[in-house]
Amino acid sequence: MALLKVDRTQLLEAIDVLAGMTKRNRMAKAMLTFTNGVLSIKVGSTTMDVHAAGDWSGVAKTNGQAFLFASRDLPATDPLTLKVEDDRLLIERRSVRCDWIESKLRRSTIKQ
């Protein structure tokens, strides 16, 4: 299961910036990836980074407007919890449908 703890203030700032992208392009997708302690949220051509910790070994893809709507009126909890269960991206108690694509670990083959 993918689960992250994210900085509330940074997430809300990222959501404010990304909200402008969905106003320009209602069909924009949101993609959430996690690398080296950073959750990257891409909507359209804009990517915002948020400090995070946890296990998120893949990409969550969802409708940009639905993601931003699910991010409204979040509890005052800090850090906030994001997780993927089945086909749902949950932001605390709110959820939105998503497609989860598990990352494939690349294994190097050593010939002896």
mmCIF file of C-alpha atoms in Angstrom:
data_model
loop_
_atom_site.group_PDB
_atom_site.id
_atom_site.type_symbol
_atom_site.label_atom_id
_atom_site.label_comp_id
_atom_site.label_asym_id
_atom_site.label_seq_id
_atom_site.Cartn_x
_atom_site.Cartn_y
_atom_site.Cartn_z
ATOM 1 C CA MET A 1 0.000 0.000 0.000
ATOM 2 C CA ALA A 2 1.248 3.487 -0.840
ATOM 3 C CA LEU A 3 1.215 5.791 2.171
ATOM 4 C CA LEU A 4 2.848 9.187 2.743
ATOM 5 C CA LYS A 5 2.891 11.799 5.477
ATOM 6 C CA VAL A 6 3.111 15.256 3.899
ATOM 7 C CA ASP A 7 3.707 18.744 5.252
ATOM 8 C CA ARG A 8 0.264 20.378 5.448
ATOM 9 C CA THR A 9 1.409 23.942 4.712
ATOM 10 C CA GLN A 10 3.448 22.906 1.676
ATOM 11 C CA LEU A 11 0.617 20.763 0.321
ATOM 12 C CA LEU A 12 -1.881 23.608 0.602
ATOM 13 C CA GLU A 13 0.541 26.019 -1.116
ATOM 14 C CA ALA A 14 1.053 23.508 -3.938
ATOM 15 C CA ILE A 15 -2.705 23.054 -4.318
ATOM 16 C CA ASP A 16 -3.199 26.836 -4.606
ATOM 17 C CA VAL A 17 -0.701 26.997 -7.490
ATOM 18 C CA LEU A 18 -2.064 23.901 -9.228
ATOM 19 C CA ALA A 19 -5.671 25.119 -9.007
ATOM 20 C CA GLY A 20 -4.865 27.649 -11.723
ATOM 21 C CA MET A 21 -3.864 24.845 -14.085
ATOM 22 C CA THR A 22 -7.263 23.149 -13.884
ATOM 23 C CA LYS A 23 -9.045 26.432 -14.575
ATOM 24 C CA ARG A 24 -7.159 26.667 -17.861
ATOM 25 C CA ASN A 25 -7.476 22.988 -18.730
ATOM 26 C CA ARG A 26 -10.424 21.142 -17.220
ATOM 27 C CA MET A 27 -9.164 17.834 -18.622
ATOM 28 C CA ALA A 28 -5.733 18.107 -16.966
ATOM 29 C CA LYS A 29 -4.580 14.999 -15.125
ATOM 30 C CA ALA A 30 -2.857 15.014 -11.750
ATOM 31 C CA MET A 31 0.148 12.707 -11.341
ATOM 32 C CA LEU A 32 1.665 12.054 -7.920
ATOM 33 C CA THR A 33 5.130 10.536 -7.593
ATOM 34 C CA PHE A 34 7.552 10.222 -4.675
ATOM 35 C CA THR A 35 11.357 10.291 -4.824
ATOM 36 C CA ASN A 36 14.001 11.043 -2.194
ATOM 37 C CA GLY A 37 11.618 12.501 0.389
ATOM 38 C CA VAL A 38 9.698 14.652 -2.091
ATOM 39 C CA LEU A 39 6.128 14.182 -3.296
ATOM 40 C CA SER A 40 5.847 15.706 -6.777
ATOM 41 C CA ILE A 41 2.353 16.662 -7.929
ATOM 42 C CA LYS A 42 2.050 17.438 -11.629
ATOM 43 C CA VAL A 43 -1.071 18.992 -13.127
ATOM 44 C CA GLY A 44 -0.807 19.894 -16.797
ATOM 45 C CA SER A 45 2.695 21.256 -17.318
ATOM 46 C CA THR A 46 3.163 22.499 -13.740
ATOM 47 C CA THR A 47 4.846 20.427 -11.039
ATOM 48 C CA MET A 48 4.885 21.287 -7.343
ATOM 49 C CA ASP A 49 7.055 19.524 -4.762
ATOM 50 C CA VAL A 50 6.124 18.826 -1.137
ATOM 51 C CA HIS A 51 8.301 17.294 1.586
ATOM 52 C CA ALA A 52 7.009 13.847 2.522
ATOM 53 C CA ALA A 53 7.949 10.581 4.197
ATOM 54 C CA GLY A 54 6.695 7.071 3.657
ATOM 55 C CA ASP A 55 6.367 4.397 1.004
ATOM 56 C CA TRP A 56 5.032 5.349 -2.453
ATOM 57 C CA SER A 57 6.538 3.049 -5.045
ATOM 58 C CA GLY A 58 4.557 4.099 -8.074
ATOM 59 C CA VAL A 59 2.506 6.783 -9.762
ATOM 60 C CA ALA A 60 -1.052 7.785 -8.866
ATOM 61 C CA LYS A 61 -2.949 9.343 -11.777
ATOM 62 C CA THR A 62 -6.289 11.064 -11.341
ATOM 63 C CA ASN A 63 -8.421 13.875 -12.721
ATOM 64 C CA GLY A 64 -6.808 17.201 -11.753
ATOM 65 C CA GLN A 65 -10.057 18.905 -10.792
ATOM 66 C CA ALA A 66 -11.191 15.935 -8.691
ATOM 67 C CA PHE A 67 -7.830 15.866 -6.884
ATOM 68 C CA LEU A 68 -8.017 19.565 -6.078
ATOM 69 C CA PHE A 69 -11.642 19.256 -4.954
ATOM 70 C CA ALA A 70 -10.689 16.391 -2.608
ATOM 71 C CA SER A 71 -7.930 18.620 -1.207
ATOM 72 C CA ARG A 72 -10.352 21.313 0.025
ATOM 73 C CA ASP A 73 -11.190 21.867 3.690
ATOM 74 C CA LEU A 74 -8.634 19.399 4.997
ATOM 75 C CA PRO A 75 -8.370 18.867 8.755
ATOM 76 C CA ALA A 76 -5.781 20.853 10.709
ATOM 77 C CA THR A 77 -3.702 17.689 11.136
ATOM 78 C CA ASP A 78 -0.010 18.131 10.354
ATOM 79 C CA PRO A 79 1.372 16.104 8.708
ATOM 80 C CA LEU A 80 -1.452 15.010 6.426
ATOM 81 C CA THR A 81 -1.776 11.400 5.258
ATOM 82 C CA LEU A 82 -2.047 10.481 1.583
ATOM 83 C CA LYS A 83 -2.543 6.868 0.591
ATOM 84 C CA VAL A 84 -3.724 4.698 -2.255
ATOM 85 C CA GLU A 85 -6.116 1.826 -1.556
ATOM 86 C CA ASP A 86 -7.470 -0.172 -4.465
ATOM 87 C CA ASP A 87 -8.540 2.463 -7.013
ATOM 88 C CA ARG A 88 -8.829 5.373 -4.536
ATOM 89 C CA LEU A 89 -6.395 8.140 -3.602
ATOM 90 C CA LEU A 90 -7.201 9.194 -0.041
ATOM 91 C CA ILE A 91 -6.222 12.566 1.405
ATOM 92 C CA GLU A 92 -7.068 12.108 5.066
ATOM 93 C CA ARG A 93 -10.792 11.160 4.883
ATOM 94 C CA ARG A 94 -11.480 12.458 1.381
ATOM 95 C CA SER A 95 -10.947 10.307 -1.660
ATOM 96 C CA VAL A 96 -10.889 10.425 -5.424
ATOM 97 C CA ARG A 97 -10.681 7.661 -8.008
ATOM 98 C CA CYS A 98 -7.172 7.053 -9.300
ATOM 99 C CA ASP A 99 -5.105 4.714 -11.425
ATOM 100 C CA TRP A 100 -2.094 3.283 -9.587
ATOM 101 C CA ILE A 101 0.923 2.223 -11.613
ATOM 102 C CA GLU A 102 3.455 0.303 -9.532
ATOM 103 C CA SER A 103 7.086 1.138 -10.292
ATOM 104 C CA LYS A 104 9.113 -1.745 -11.567
ATOM 105 C CA LEU A 105 12.438 -2.155 -9.844
ATOM 106 C CA ARG A 106 15.229 -2.513 -12.318
ATOM 107 C CA ARG A 107 17.502 -5.372 -11.521
ATOM 108 C CA SER A 108 20.976 -5.474 -12.907
ATOM 109 C CA THR A 109 22.130 -8.803 -14.193
ATOM 110 C CA ILE A 110 25.674 -9.698 -13.311
ATOM 111 C CA LYS A 111 27.270 -12.257 -15.569
ATOM 112 C CA GLN A 112 29.817 -14.527 -13.969
#
